[in-house]
Each structure stands twice: as C-alpha cells, then as structure tokens.
Amino acid sequence: MRLTVVANRAPISRTEEGDWVTSVGGLTTALLPVLSDQGGTWVAMGEEPDLPEQQDYPAEDPNFRVRRVPLSQEELDGYYYGMANSVLWPLSHYMVQHLDLRDEFFEHYRQVNERFAEAVNEEYQEGDVIWMQDYHLTFAPALVREAHPDAVMGHFWHIPWPAMEVFRILPGARKILRGMLGNDLIGFHVEEYAKNFVESAEVLLGAEVERPEGIIHWKGREVHVEAHPIGIEVGRFERMSESDKVKRETEEVREEFGAESLVVGIDRLDYTKGVLSRLKAFEEFLEENPDYHGKVSLFQVATPSRTEVESYQQLKREVDEAVGRINGQFAGDYWVPVHYRYRTYTQEELCSFYRAADVALITPLRDGMNLVTQEFITAATEQGVIILSELTGAAYLLPEALQVNPYDQSGLAEAIRTAIEMPDEERRDRIRALKSTVADLNVHRWADDFLDRLAARREGS
Ligand code: ADQ
C-alpha cells in the first residue's frame, strides 16, 4: 500500500555543505521507514525558493519522492505564521488572548491548502493511502476528497482539540470542520480531544454522531475519530542515555552547576509551555524555603521558536527579565539559582540534561502530548522525579508523575519541595512505572497502529 504523507515540513533538508540529510524528529523517524518500504510521496511546503518541486530520494537509489509546494514570503506569513501559528495554535491551547484574527491570514491559508491538495491530487495513484499531519492542513482533506471520492485518507492532529464552546469562537470554525471531515480517520493524542471534535461536528454542523464509538456521519460517509497517543523513539533514547559519552556529560553538568539538587526544565520557548509561570513558582519556592538557598538550582533550557511572531519576542523579554530578577535577588557567593540557556541542543546533550535532573519540571499551560516528558522518563535515572502539568495529553497516560495545575503557583512551589524531599524508594517505584508506560507508547507502534486503522477503513470497518 503506497503512502502519501502530507505535512507542513519536509523530511529531508540540505546541510551547509549542500548534502541532503533526513531530519531528526519523531515524525520523520516514524514515517520514513514505512514510506521507504512501501514507496510513495511526502508532500510538504517549499520553505526556500530554490528547492526542487519534485525530488526523488535518496538520489542514487530512490525509494520515495518529496513533493514541495513552493510558497512566497507573503503566503508563508499568512498561512504559517498567521493562520497556523497565530490563530489555530493559540485557540487550540485555550489562549484566546494571543489570537490574531485577520482576513488575509485565512485567505492565504485557504489558498495554500488548495495548492497542497492540488499537489496531492497530482501525486495520487489509485489505491494509495493518504496521511495528513496537523493543523496546517485543515482544508486540504475535503478538496482531495472531491477529486478522489474513493481515496483512503487519515489525519493526525498533534495539538489539543479545544472544547466546542472555545472552538466556535473562531470565525470560519465550520469551514475548518467541513475540511477535516474529508478524512476517513482523524486521530488525536487522547480521548478527550476526540470527544471535543465529535461534539464540534455535532453542534456546529448538525452532523449525526455515534458515541462512544466516535463516528461522525458526513455526506454519506463515516468519519472515525480516535485516540492514538504518540510516543518517542524509545530504543534510541535508551541507547543514547546509557552511552559512556552521555554519562560523562551528565557528570560534567552536575559539576558545572554544583547544586545538591538540580531541577531541570526543557521547552520550546512558547507561551503554551508555561516557562514564565514556572519561573515565578520557583521564585516562590525560594521565598518560602530559605533552608534550600544554596542547595537547589533550576536549569532551564529554552529553544528559540517562531521568533518572527511578536508574542514570542515579548515572551523572550519577559523570561530574560524573570531570570535576571530571581538571580539578582537570591544568588549567593557560590550559588546561582537559575541557569538559563536560550539555544538548541543535540538529542545526546538533552539526554545528559535529563539524566542530570533530580527533578524534571514540565508545566505547560496546555500541551497536546508533550514529548519532552517521555524523553525525560526514558533517559532518567532511578532518582528522577517528574513534575507534570495536568493540562497535557501526557498527564492522562502518566498517573505516576507528580501532577500539578500549572496555573497554581503556590501548588507548583510546594510540588518542587515535595519532589526534592521524595524518599528514594518512592522515586524508584514511580519512575519504573513511568518507564514501562513510555516504552509501550513508542512512535513506531503509533505509526503502525494508525496505518492499520487506515487499512481497516479501506475495508469499511
Ligand atoms: P512541540 O510543541 O514541539 O510538539 P514536544 O512534544 O514537547 O512539543 O516536543 C518538543 C521536541 O523538541 C522534543 O522532541 C525535544 O527533544 C525537542 N527540544 C526541546 N528543546 C530542545 C532544545 N533546546 N534543543 C533541541 N531540541 C529540543 C507538538 C505538540 C506536542 C506533541 C508533539 C508531537 O505541541 O503536544 O507532543 O507535537 O505530537
């Protein structure tokens, strides 16, 4: 069964030396083996003007094709930075204060989705399975469906689907739902998002739905809506974290920061990740617990992200300021309370940070899943304690984490103390249970399960 993957980003990129390499990242790693094995095409946006529209890969012995949809700067601004990142992203994370609603965003998004659909239609061969990814491509499914009524098509949505009453705030909400209902199968990380989607279709479009099966009847077809929690490449993270190099680097990290207890946070710098509230909670922890001054440090890594969007620039300024304020107020002669790094690291380096942590502080204000949690758990030693926001998809699957409400600053400050003081035996029991769940989630299993369900949809079940 040939596969057409449709995603915003291509799975290969060009190095500075001009060589083509496959990207690092869960989605690429999960889908490329399947694509290479079964043949097919990966359709993605063309981010730079000089990239080929069609590229067979690898050049010497191709086993799949990359098809690019070239975008002008104006289209990229409207479709990607605008509609995807400044409208659908904040809305799906319940952050309506960050909504930037503009007609031109919607218009560019619609046009770019049409071009994606045209590219898919041109590449499509009878019997192919089409798998769309994420919130960049909500109109494309219905457009492909018009051209290929018999195509088997699925969509995985990587962020939360918000409650119906929040989703309906969006002008154009019904158009987005109609676009998505071109699919045969729609996957979310957890049941709660799937239920929200079904309710949106029922209330906003008047569609007939079947619960608890999660079936929407639409234009004479069935659209199945299911939970398919994503995982990480467990084997790779296990191997990396057990390697001598990572173990050595872990020691170096511990020595560099010198604290008795190290609390670690690692996130893309995005307002959904709760970095600012986390820093304030750590500040409150230091205010309330003078006995821990000089003994506990927070190591916060923030990856630069969407730096073109104003609200992200503002967040960076606020985080810089908060780190300066905390260190200015609390630092002692040989103790820095917050070590802050604003940069990207290799996965091996991240593993050494995960292993160096006594406590992982993962407190998004909302997150579809949160893969950093799964990476932390996989790499962690038996000492590692995971503090996890209950407003993440991961929280539904990982009850043994110390769960917190990320909006509750005092609760978070208290959880830091609880985590630091947790007895060894409890730490070990919790992390063992967490490791076992994360091992089962595995991204390869996720891809296989979704594709199996798509194959079943072809048979009509
Ligand atoms: P993201 O919002 O990007 O993903 P997350 O799932 O945590 O969030 O993944 C972040 C990835 O970036 C991790 O693999 C992590 O290793 C990496 N990373 C973080 N900091 C880094 C750094 N400094 N340098 C290099 N890499 C870094 C979206 C949704 C999530 C969902 C995923 C997958 O928002 O909810 O879990 O997709 O579906």
Short mmCIF file of C-alpha atoms and ligand atoms in Angstrom, two decimals:
data_model
loop_
_atom_site.label_atom_id
_atom_site.label_comp_id
_atom_site.label_asym_id
_atom_site.label_seq_id
_atom_site.Cartn_x
_atom_site.Cartn_y
_atom_site.Cartn_z
CA MET A 1 0.00 0.00 0.00
CA ARG A 2 1.72 3.15 -1.24
CA LEU A 3 1.65 6.06 1.15
CA THR A 4 1.28 9.81 0.65
CA VAL A 5 2.30 11.76 3.74
CA VAL A 6 1.20 15.39 3.76
CA ALA A 7 2.92 17.55 6.38
CA ASN A 8 3.99 21.14 6.68
CA ARG A 9 7.70 20.28 6.86
CA ALA A 10 9.69 18.06 4.52
CA PRO A 11 11.54 15.04 5.98
CA ILE A 12 14.86 15.99 4.35
CA SER A 13 16.92 19.16 4.44
CA ARG A 14 20.13 20.47 2.89
CA THR A 15 23.24 20.93 5.03
CA GLU A 16 25.51 23.96 4.71
CA GLU A 17 27.82 21.79 2.59
CA GLY A 18 24.94 21.13 0.19
CA ASP A 19 24.30 17.47 1.14
CA TRP A 20 20.79 16.18 1.70
CA VAL A 21 20.04 14.55 5.05
CA THR A 22 16.90 13.24 6.71
CA SER A 23 15.62 15.41 9.57
CA VAL A 24 15.86 14.37 13.21
CA GLY A 25 12.44 14.19 14.82
CA GLY A 26 9.83 11.65 15.82
CA LEU A 27 7.52 12.06 12.85
CA THR A 28 10.22 11.67 10.23
CA THR A 29 11.77 8.73 12.02
CA ALA A 30 8.43 7.00 12.37
CA LEU A 31 7.17 7.54 8.85
CA LEU A 32 10.25 7.37 6.65
CA PRO A 33 10.87 3.63 7.15
CA VAL A 34 7.25 2.96 6.14
CA LEU A 35 7.46 5.33 3.18
CA SER A 36 10.79 3.87 2.03
CA ASP A 37 9.47 0.35 2.38
CA GLN A 38 6.13 0.83 0.65
CA GLY A 39 7.02 3.66 -1.70
CA GLY A 40 5.14 6.92 -2.09
CA THR A 41 5.44 10.65 -1.67
CA TRP A 42 5.92 13.16 1.14
CA VAL A 43 4.21 16.45 0.27
CA ALA A 44 5.46 19.50 2.22
CA MET A 45 5.87 23.24 1.87
CA GLY A 46 8.89 24.58 -0.02
CA GLU A 47 10.40 26.96 2.51
CA GLU A 48 13.17 28.31 0.29
CA PRO A 49 12.72 29.50 -3.28
CA ASP A 50 15.41 27.37 -4.97
CA LEU A 51 14.33 23.92 -3.73
CA PRO A 52 13.18 21.41 -6.37
CA GLU A 53 9.41 20.84 -6.56
CA GLN A 54 9.91 17.12 -7.06
CA GLN A 55 12.86 15.25 -5.65
CA ASP A 56 13.39 11.50 -5.65
CA TYR A 57 15.32 10.44 -2.55
CA PRO A 58 17.96 9.20 -1.97
CA ALA A 59 19.25 10.40 -5.35
CA GLU A 60 21.44 7.34 -6.02
CA ASP A 61 18.72 4.76 -5.24
CA PRO A 62 15.39 6.47 -4.62
CA ASN A 63 12.69 4.86 -2.54
CA PHE A 64 10.31 7.77 -2.08
CA ARG A 65 9.63 11.19 -3.51
CA VAL A 66 9.48 14.62 -1.88
CA ARG A 67 6.97 16.94 -3.49
CA ARG A 68 7.21 20.59 -2.45
CA VAL A 69 4.56 23.29 -2.55
CA PRO A 70 6.61 26.45 -3.10
CA LEU A 71 5.42 29.40 -1.01
CA SER A 72 6.10 33.10 -1.44
CA GLN A 73 7.09 35.07 1.67
CA GLU A 74 3.62 36.61 1.75
CA GLU A 75 1.95 33.17 1.64
CA LEU A 76 4.29 31.85 4.33
CA ASP A 77 3.43 34.82 6.54
CA GLY A 78 -0.32 34.37 6.12
CA TYR A 79 -0.60 30.58 6.11
CA TYR A 80 2.15 29.59 8.55
CA TYR A 81 2.95 32.47 10.90
CA GLY A 82 -0.58 33.85 10.60
CA MET A 83 -3.41 31.32 10.46
CA ALA A 84 -1.50 28.28 11.76
CA ASN A 85 0.65 29.86 14.47
CA SER A 86 -1.29 32.98 15.47
CA VAL A 87 -4.84 31.64 15.18
CA LEU A 88 -5.21 27.85 15.30
CA TRP A 89 -2.30 27.36 17.73
CA PRO A 90 -3.48 29.76 20.47
CA LEU A 91 -7.14 28.77 20.02
CA SER A 92 -6.43 25.05 20.37
CA HIS A 93 -4.39 25.76 23.53
CA TYR A 94 -7.20 27.87 25.09
CA MET A 95 -5.11 31.04 24.82
CA VAL A 96 -7.57 33.37 23.19
CA GLN A 97 -5.63 36.40 24.40
CA HIS A 98 -2.98 35.51 21.79
CA LEU A 99 -5.45 35.25 18.88
CA ASP A 100 -4.55 37.49 15.95
CA LEU A 101 -7.60 37.26 13.68
CA ARG A 102 -7.05 38.73 10.23
CA ASP A 103 -8.93 38.04 6.99
CA GLU A 104 -5.73 37.86 4.97
CA PHE A 105 -4.39 35.04 7.18
CA PHE A 106 -7.49 33.00 6.47
CA GLU A 107 -7.32 33.74 2.73
CA HIS A 108 -3.64 32.75 2.39
CA TYR A 109 -4.27 29.63 4.45
CA ARG A 110 -7.16 28.64 2.17
CA GLN A 111 -5.06 29.23 -0.96
CA VAL A 112 -2.05 27.30 0.37
CA ASN A 113 -4.32 24.41 1.38
CA GLU A 114 -5.69 24.39 -2.18
CA ARG A 115 -2.16 24.14 -3.53
CA PHE A 116 -1.34 21.30 -1.14
CA ALA A 117 -4.49 19.50 -2.30
CA GLU A 118 -3.52 20.01 -5.97
CA ALA A 119 -0.07 18.56 -5.29
CA VAL A 120 -1.60 15.54 -3.51
CA ASN A 121 -4.09 15.04 -6.35
CA GLU A 122 -1.29 15.05 -8.91
CA GLU A 123 0.81 12.56 -6.96
CA TYR A 124 -2.11 10.30 -6.04
CA GLN A 125 -2.33 6.83 -7.56
CA GLU A 126 -5.34 4.53 -7.24
CA GLY A 127 -5.12 2.53 -4.00
CA ASP A 128 -2.75 4.93 -2.19
CA VAL A 129 -3.27 5.75 1.45
CA ILE A 130 -3.04 9.45 2.31
CA TRP A 131 -1.94 10.58 5.76
CA MET A 132 -2.20 14.30 6.59
CA GLN A 133 -0.50 15.84 9.62
CA ASP A 134 -1.63 18.61 11.89
CA TYR A 135 -3.35 21.96 11.99
CA HIS A 136 -1.68 23.47 8.94
CA LEU A 137 -3.82 21.41 6.59
CA THR A 138 -7.47 21.55 7.62
CA PHE A 139 -8.98 22.47 4.23
CA ALA A 140 -6.94 20.08 2.10
CA PRO A 141 -8.77 16.82 3.04
CA ALA A 142 -12.17 17.91 1.67
CA LEU A 143 -10.50 19.17 -1.53
CA VAL A 144 -8.70 15.86 -2.08
CA ARG A 145 -11.96 14.02 -1.31
CA GLU A 146 -13.76 15.94 -4.10
CA ALA A 147 -11.14 14.81 -6.61
CA HIS A 148 -10.80 11.25 -5.29
CA PRO A 149 -14.02 10.08 -3.63
CA ASP A 150 -12.56 6.61 -3.02
CA ALA A 151 -9.22 7.64 -1.57
CA VAL A 152 -8.41 6.35 1.93
CA MET A 153 -7.38 9.38 3.96
CA GLY A 154 -6.43 9.97 7.58
CA HIS A 155 -5.31 12.98 9.60
CA PHE A 156 -3.37 13.19 12.84
CA TRP A 157 -3.84 16.33 14.93
CA HIS A 158 -0.79 16.89 17.18
CA ILE A 159 -2.20 19.61 19.47
CA PRO A 160 -5.32 19.64 21.67
CA TRP A 161 -8.74 19.98 20.05
CA PRO A 162 -10.40 22.52 22.34
CA ALA A 163 -13.85 22.31 23.89
CA MET A 164 -16.58 23.05 21.33
CA GLU A 165 -17.51 26.35 23.01
CA VAL A 166 -13.92 27.54 22.59
CA PHE A 167 -13.52 26.24 19.03
CA ARG A 168 -16.66 28.08 17.93
CA ILE A 169 -15.03 31.42 18.82
CA LEU A 170 -13.15 31.11 15.53
CA PRO A 171 -14.80 32.80 12.57
CA GLY A 172 -14.59 30.06 9.94
CA ALA A 173 -14.82 27.25 12.52
CA ARG A 174 -17.46 25.45 10.43
CA LYS A 175 -15.33 25.69 7.27
CA ILE A 176 -12.43 24.10 9.10
CA LEU A 177 -14.63 21.26 10.33
CA ARG A 178 -16.01 20.65 6.81
CA GLY A 179 -12.45 20.49 5.51
CA MET A 180 -11.36 17.98 8.17
CA LEU A 181 -14.42 15.80 7.54
CA GLY A 182 -12.98 14.94 4.12
CA ASN A 183 -10.93 12.33 6.05
CA ASP A 184 -11.92 8.74 6.85
CA LEU A 185 -9.99 8.69 10.13
CA ILE A 186 -8.97 11.53 12.44
CA GLY A 187 -6.52 10.83 15.26
CA PHE A 188 -5.83 12.76 18.47
CA HIS A 189 -3.48 12.00 21.36
CA VAL A 190 -6.25 11.36 23.91
CA GLU A 191 -9.98 10.58 24.08
CA GLU A 192 -10.83 14.00 25.50
CA TYR A 193 -9.69 15.79 22.32
CA ALA A 194 -11.53 13.24 20.15
CA LYS A 195 -14.72 13.86 22.15
CA ASN A 196 -14.34 17.63 21.70
CA PHE A 197 -14.01 17.16 17.94
CA VAL A 198 -17.10 14.95 17.72
CA GLU A 199 -19.09 17.50 19.73
CA SER A 200 -17.88 20.34 17.48
CA ALA A 201 -19.11 18.47 14.38
CA GLU A 202 -22.41 17.62 16.04
CA VAL A 203 -23.23 21.07 17.38
CA LEU A 204 -21.68 23.36 14.77
CA LEU A 205 -22.51 21.33 11.65
CA GLY A 206 -25.53 19.36 12.86
CA ALA A 207 -23.77 16.11 11.90
CA GLU A 208 -25.19 12.83 13.14
CA VAL A 209 -22.71 11.19 15.51
CA GLU A 210 -22.33 7.84 17.27
CA ARG A 211 -20.93 7.75 20.77
CA PRO A 212 -18.91 6.21 22.33
CA GLU A 213 -17.63 4.80 19.03
CA GLY A 214 -16.58 8.27 17.84
CA ILE A 215 -18.21 8.04 14.40
CA ILE A 216 -19.43 11.10 12.50
CA HIS A 217 -21.79 10.59 9.58
CA TRP A 218 -20.97 13.13 6.92
CA LYS A 219 -22.03 13.31 3.28
CA GLY A 220 -22.89 9.63 3.12
CA ARG A 221 -19.56 8.56 4.63
CA GLU A 222 -18.31 7.64 8.09
CA VAL A 223 -15.51 9.62 9.67
CA HIS A 224 -13.94 7.75 12.59
CA VAL A 225 -12.41 9.84 15.38
CA GLU A 226 -9.97 8.01 17.64
CA ALA A 227 -7.26 8.41 20.29
CA HIS A 228 -3.78 7.42 19.09
CA PRO A 229 -1.26 8.63 21.69
CA ILE A 230 2.12 9.31 20.12
CA GLY A 231 5.39 8.05 21.60
CA ILE A 232 9.09 8.66 21.14
CA GLU A 233 11.86 6.54 19.67
CA VAL A 234 12.32 4.69 22.92
CA GLY A 235 15.21 2.44 21.81
CA ARG A 236 17.26 5.36 20.52
CA PHE A 237 16.78 7.41 23.71
CA GLU A 238 17.58 4.39 25.89
CA ARG A 239 20.80 3.69 23.98
CA MET A 240 21.87 7.33 23.99
CA SER A 241 21.23 7.82 27.69
CA GLU A 242 23.18 4.66 28.60
CA SER A 243 26.19 5.62 26.45
CA ASP A 244 29.52 6.50 28.08
CA LYS A 245 29.54 9.87 26.36
CA VAL A 246 26.18 10.89 27.82
CA LYS A 247 27.11 9.56 31.26
CA ARG A 248 30.31 11.61 31.15
CA GLU A 249 28.43 14.72 30.07
CA THR A 250 25.89 14.16 32.85
CA GLU A 251 28.74 14.30 35.39
CA GLU A 252 30.01 17.50 33.77
CA VAL A 253 26.59 19.12 34.00
CA ARG A 254 26.30 18.22 37.69
CA GLU A 255 29.77 19.57 38.38
CA GLU A 256 29.18 22.78 36.44
CA PHE A 257 26.01 23.67 38.35
CA GLY A 258 27.24 22.33 41.65
CA ALA A 259 23.81 22.24 43.35
CA GLU A 260 22.82 19.42 45.72
CA SER A 261 19.51 19.15 43.89
CA LEU A 262 19.08 20.07 40.24
CA VAL A 263 15.65 20.90 38.84
CA VAL A 264 15.54 20.88 35.03
CA GLY A 265 13.09 22.39 32.53
CA ILE A 266 13.42 21.94 28.75
CA ASP A 267 10.99 23.53 26.32
CA ARG A 268 10.48 25.32 23.06
CA LEU A 269 10.10 28.96 24.06
CA ASP A 270 6.36 29.09 23.53
CA TYR A 271 3.73 30.75 25.73
CA THR A 272 1.88 27.40 25.97
CA LYS A 273 4.83 25.77 27.74
CA GLY A 274 4.39 27.79 30.93
CA VAL A 275 8.05 28.80 31.33
CA LEU A 276 7.23 32.15 32.88
CA SER A 277 4.78 30.76 35.46
CA ARG A 278 7.34 28.06 36.25
CA LEU A 279 10.00 30.68 36.97
CA LYS A 280 7.57 32.55 39.22
CA ALA A 281 6.77 29.30 41.04
CA PHE A 282 10.48 28.63 41.52
CA GLU A 283 10.84 32.18 42.87
CA GLU A 284 8.03 31.49 45.36
CA PHE A 285 9.72 28.21 46.32
CA LEU A 286 12.91 30.15 47.13
CA GLU A 287 10.97 32.79 49.08
CA GLU A 288 9.15 30.13 51.14
CA ASN A 289 12.15 27.83 51.67
CA PRO A 290 15.26 29.75 52.77
CA ASP A 291 16.68 26.42 54.02
CA TYR A 292 17.15 25.42 50.39
CA HIS A 293 19.10 28.51 49.35
CA GLY A 294 22.48 27.44 48.06
CA LYS A 295 21.27 23.86 47.66
CA VAL A 296 18.76 23.83 44.79
CA SER A 297 19.19 25.25 41.29
CA LEU A 298 16.90 25.36 38.30
CA PHE A 299 18.45 24.67 34.89
CA GLN A 300 16.04 25.98 32.25
CA VAL A 301 16.68 25.39 28.54
CA ALA A 302 14.51 27.26 26.06
CA THR A 303 14.70 26.53 22.34
CA PRO A 304 14.24 29.58 20.10
CA SER A 305 10.93 29.17 18.28
CA ARG A 306 8.70 31.26 15.93
CA THR A 307 10.97 34.22 16.57
CA GLU A 308 9.21 36.20 13.80
CA VAL A 309 5.96 36.35 15.81
CA GLU A 310 5.64 39.37 18.13
CA SER A 311 4.11 37.48 21.08
CA TYR A 312 7.16 35.15 21.08
CA GLN A 313 9.57 38.10 21.12
CA GLN A 314 7.64 39.56 24.05
CA LEU A 315 7.79 36.23 25.91
CA LYS A 316 11.55 36.09 25.46
CA ARG A 317 11.92 39.55 27.01
CA GLU A 318 9.75 38.54 29.98
CA VAL A 319 11.67 35.30 30.57
CA ASP A 320 15.04 37.12 30.39
CA GLU A 321 13.74 39.62 32.90
CA ALA A 322 12.38 36.99 35.31
CA VAL A 323 15.69 35.06 35.29
CA GLY A 324 17.59 38.32 35.98
CA ARG A 325 15.22 39.25 38.80
CA ILE A 326 15.45 35.87 40.55
CA ASN A 327 19.22 35.64 40.26
CA GLY A 328 19.60 39.29 41.30
CA GLN A 329 17.55 38.72 44.42
CA PHE A 330 18.71 35.28 45.58
CA ALA A 331 22.17 34.44 44.18
CA GLY A 332 24.86 33.77 46.80
CA ASP A 333 28.65 33.78 46.56
CA TYR A 334 28.92 30.31 45.04
CA TRP A 335 25.30 29.65 44.08
CA VAL A 336 23.27 30.64 41.01
CA PRO A 337 19.55 29.86 41.49
CA VAL A 338 18.61 29.80 37.77
CA HIS A 339 20.90 28.69 34.95
CA TYR A 340 19.23 29.71 31.71
CA ARG A 341 20.19 28.72 28.15
CA TYR A 342 18.38 30.03 25.07
CA ARG A 343 19.57 27.67 22.34
CA THR A 344 19.15 24.35 20.56
CA TYR A 345 20.99 21.20 21.68
CA THR A 346 21.62 17.77 20.17
CA GLN A 347 19.50 14.88 21.42
CA GLU A 348 22.56 13.48 23.19
CA GLU A 349 23.09 16.72 25.06
CA LEU A 350 19.41 16.76 26.03
CA CYS A 351 19.81 13.20 27.35
CA SER A 352 22.66 14.30 29.59
CA PHE A 353 20.42 17.08 30.99
CA TYR A 354 17.56 14.62 31.53
CA ARG A 355 19.89 12.28 33.42
CA ALA A 356 21.41 15.09 35.46
CA ALA A 357 18.00 16.08 36.80
CA ASP A 358 16.83 15.21 40.28
CA VAL A 359 13.53 16.79 39.32
CA ALA A 360 12.04 17.42 35.87
CA LEU A 361 9.74 20.42 35.85
CA ILE A 362 7.29 20.08 32.94
CA THR A 363 4.49 22.55 33.40
CA PRO A 364 2.80 23.56 30.12
CA LEU A 365 -0.37 25.62 30.43
CA ARG A 366 -1.66 23.27 27.69
CA ASP A 367 0.05 20.69 25.52
CA GLY A 368 -1.30 18.12 23.07
CA MET A 369 1.02 15.41 24.40
CA ASN A 370 4.50 16.74 25.40
CA LEU A 371 7.31 14.55 24.18
CA VAL A 372 9.90 16.12 26.48
CA THR A 373 8.13 14.24 29.31
CA GLN A 374 8.58 10.92 27.54
CA GLU A 375 12.22 11.69 26.72
CA PHE A 376 12.88 12.68 30.35
CA ILE A 377 11.31 9.48 31.65
CA THR A 378 13.22 7.27 29.21
CA ALA A 379 16.60 8.85 29.94
CA ALA A 380 16.09 9.41 33.69
CA THR A 381 18.00 7.57 36.38
CA GLU A 382 16.06 5.87 39.17
CA GLN A 383 16.42 9.12 41.14
CA GLY A 384 14.49 11.28 38.67
CA VAL A 385 11.16 12.77 39.81
CA ILE A 386 8.75 14.07 37.16
CA ILE A 387 6.54 17.05 37.98
CA LEU A 388 3.95 17.21 35.20
CA SER A 389 1.19 19.64 34.34
CA GLU A 390 -2.23 18.02 34.43
CA LEU A 391 -3.15 20.09 31.36
CA THR A 392 -1.04 17.99 28.98
CA GLY A 393 -2.03 14.94 26.97
CA ALA A 394 0.84 13.10 28.68
CA ALA A 395 -0.82 13.56 32.09
CA TYR A 396 -3.75 11.32 31.06
CA LEU A 397 -1.30 8.49 30.42
CA LEU A 398 1.20 9.00 33.24
CA PRO A 399 -0.59 8.98 36.62
CA GLU A 400 2.67 8.16 38.49
CA ALA A 401 4.09 11.60 37.71
CA LEU A 402 3.65 14.26 40.40
CA GLN A 403 0.78 16.11 38.74
CA VAL A 404 0.20 19.83 39.20
CA ASN A 405 -2.09 22.56 37.95
CA PRO A 406 0.37 24.90 36.16
CA TYR A 407 -1.82 27.95 36.95
CA ASP A 408 -1.50 27.24 40.69
CA GLN A 409 1.78 28.97 41.54
CA SER A 410 1.77 28.01 45.23
CA GLY A 411 0.86 24.41 44.41
CA LEU A 412 3.77 24.28 42.00
CA ALA A 413 6.18 25.75 44.55
CA GLU A 414 5.03 23.13 47.04
CA ALA A 415 5.42 20.33 44.48
CA ILE A 416 9.07 21.33 43.98
CA ARG A 417 9.69 20.82 47.68
CA THR A 418 7.77 17.53 47.72
CA ALA A 419 9.80 16.28 44.73
CA ILE A 420 13.15 17.22 46.28
CA GLU A 421 12.22 15.51 49.54
CA MET A 422 10.69 12.39 47.97
CA PRO A 423 12.15 9.20 49.52
CA ASP A 424 14.36 7.07 47.24
CA GLU A 425 12.00 4.11 47.23
CA GLU A 426 9.04 6.18 46.08
CA ARG A 427 11.16 7.82 43.36
CA ARG A 428 12.19 4.41 42.08
CA ASP A 429 8.67 2.94 42.09
CA ARG A 430 7.24 5.91 40.26
CA ILE A 431 9.91 6.16 37.58
CA ARG A 432 9.82 2.42 36.90
CA ALA A 433 6.08 2.54 36.27
CA LEU A 434 6.51 5.61 34.06
CA LYS A 435 9.31 3.99 32.05
CA SER A 436 7.16 0.97 31.37
CA THR A 437 4.24 3.08 30.03
CA VAL A 438 6.51 5.20 27.84
CA ALA A 439 8.22 2.12 26.40
CA ASP A 440 4.81 0.87 25.24
CA LEU A 441 3.86 4.20 23.65
CA ASN A 442 6.79 4.08 21.17
CA VAL A 443 6.45 6.16 18.00
CA HIS A 444 6.84 3.14 15.68
CA ARG A 445 3.85 1.48 17.34
CA TRP A 446 1.91 4.74 16.95
CA ALA A 447 2.58 4.87 13.19
CA ASP A 448 1.80 1.17 12.71
CA ASP A 449 -1.46 1.40 14.67
CA PHE A 450 -2.67 4.43 12.75
CA LEU A 451 -1.81 2.86 9.39
CA ASP A 452 -3.53 -0.39 10.43
CA ARG A 453 -6.65 1.58 11.25
CA LEU A 454 -6.46 3.33 7.89
CA ALA A 455 -6.15 -0.03 6.13
CA ALA A 456 -9.21 -1.18 8.10
CA ARG A 457 -11.12 1.92 6.98
CA ARG A 458 -10.43 0.88 3.42
CA GLU A 459 -12.22 -2.38 4.20
CA GLY A 460 -15.06 -0.32 5.64
CA SER A 461 -14.57 -1.11 9.36
P1 ADQ B 1 6.02 20.55 20.49
O1 ADQ B 1 5.12 21.66 20.91
O2 ADQ B 1 7.22 20.93 19.75
O3 ADQ B 1 5.23 19.42 19.67
P2 ADQ B 1 7.05 18.47 22.41
O4 ADQ B 1 6.13 17.32 22.22
O5 ADQ B 1 7.48 18.65 23.82
O6 ADQ B 1 6.43 19.83 21.91
O7 ADQ B 1 8.34 18.23 21.52
C1 ADQ B 1 9.42 19.10 21.56
C2 ADQ B 1 10.64 18.43 20.94
O8 ADQ B 1 11.67 19.43 20.82
C3 ADQ B 1 11.20 17.30 21.79
O9 ADQ B 1 11.47 16.19 20.98
C4 ADQ B 1 12.50 17.88 22.37
O10 ADQ B 1 13.54 16.96 22.47
C5 ADQ B 1 12.86 18.95 21.37
N1 ADQ B 1 13.59 20.05 22.05
C6 ADQ B 1 13.17 20.78 23.10
N2 ADQ B 1 14.13 21.66 23.48
C7 ADQ B 1 15.16 21.48 22.65
C8 ADQ B 1 16.47 22.09 22.50
N3 ADQ B 1 16.88 23.09 23.30
N4 ADQ B 1 17.26 21.65 21.53
C9 ADQ B 1 16.86 20.65 20.70
N5 ADQ B 1 15.65 20.05 20.78
C10 ADQ B 1 14.82 20.46 21.73
C11 ADQ B 1 3.88 19.26 19.16
C12 ADQ B 1 2.76 19.39 20.20
C13 ADQ B 1 3.02 18.42 21.35
C14 ADQ B 1 3.15 16.99 20.83
C15 ADQ B 1 4.12 16.90 19.64
C16 ADQ B 1 4.06 15.55 18.96
O11 ADQ B 1 2.66 20.72 20.68
O12 ADQ B 1 1.96 18.48 22.31
O13 ADQ B 1 3.63 16.16 21.86
O14 ADQ B 1 3.82 17.91 18.66
O15 ADQ B 1 2.78 15.23 18.54
#
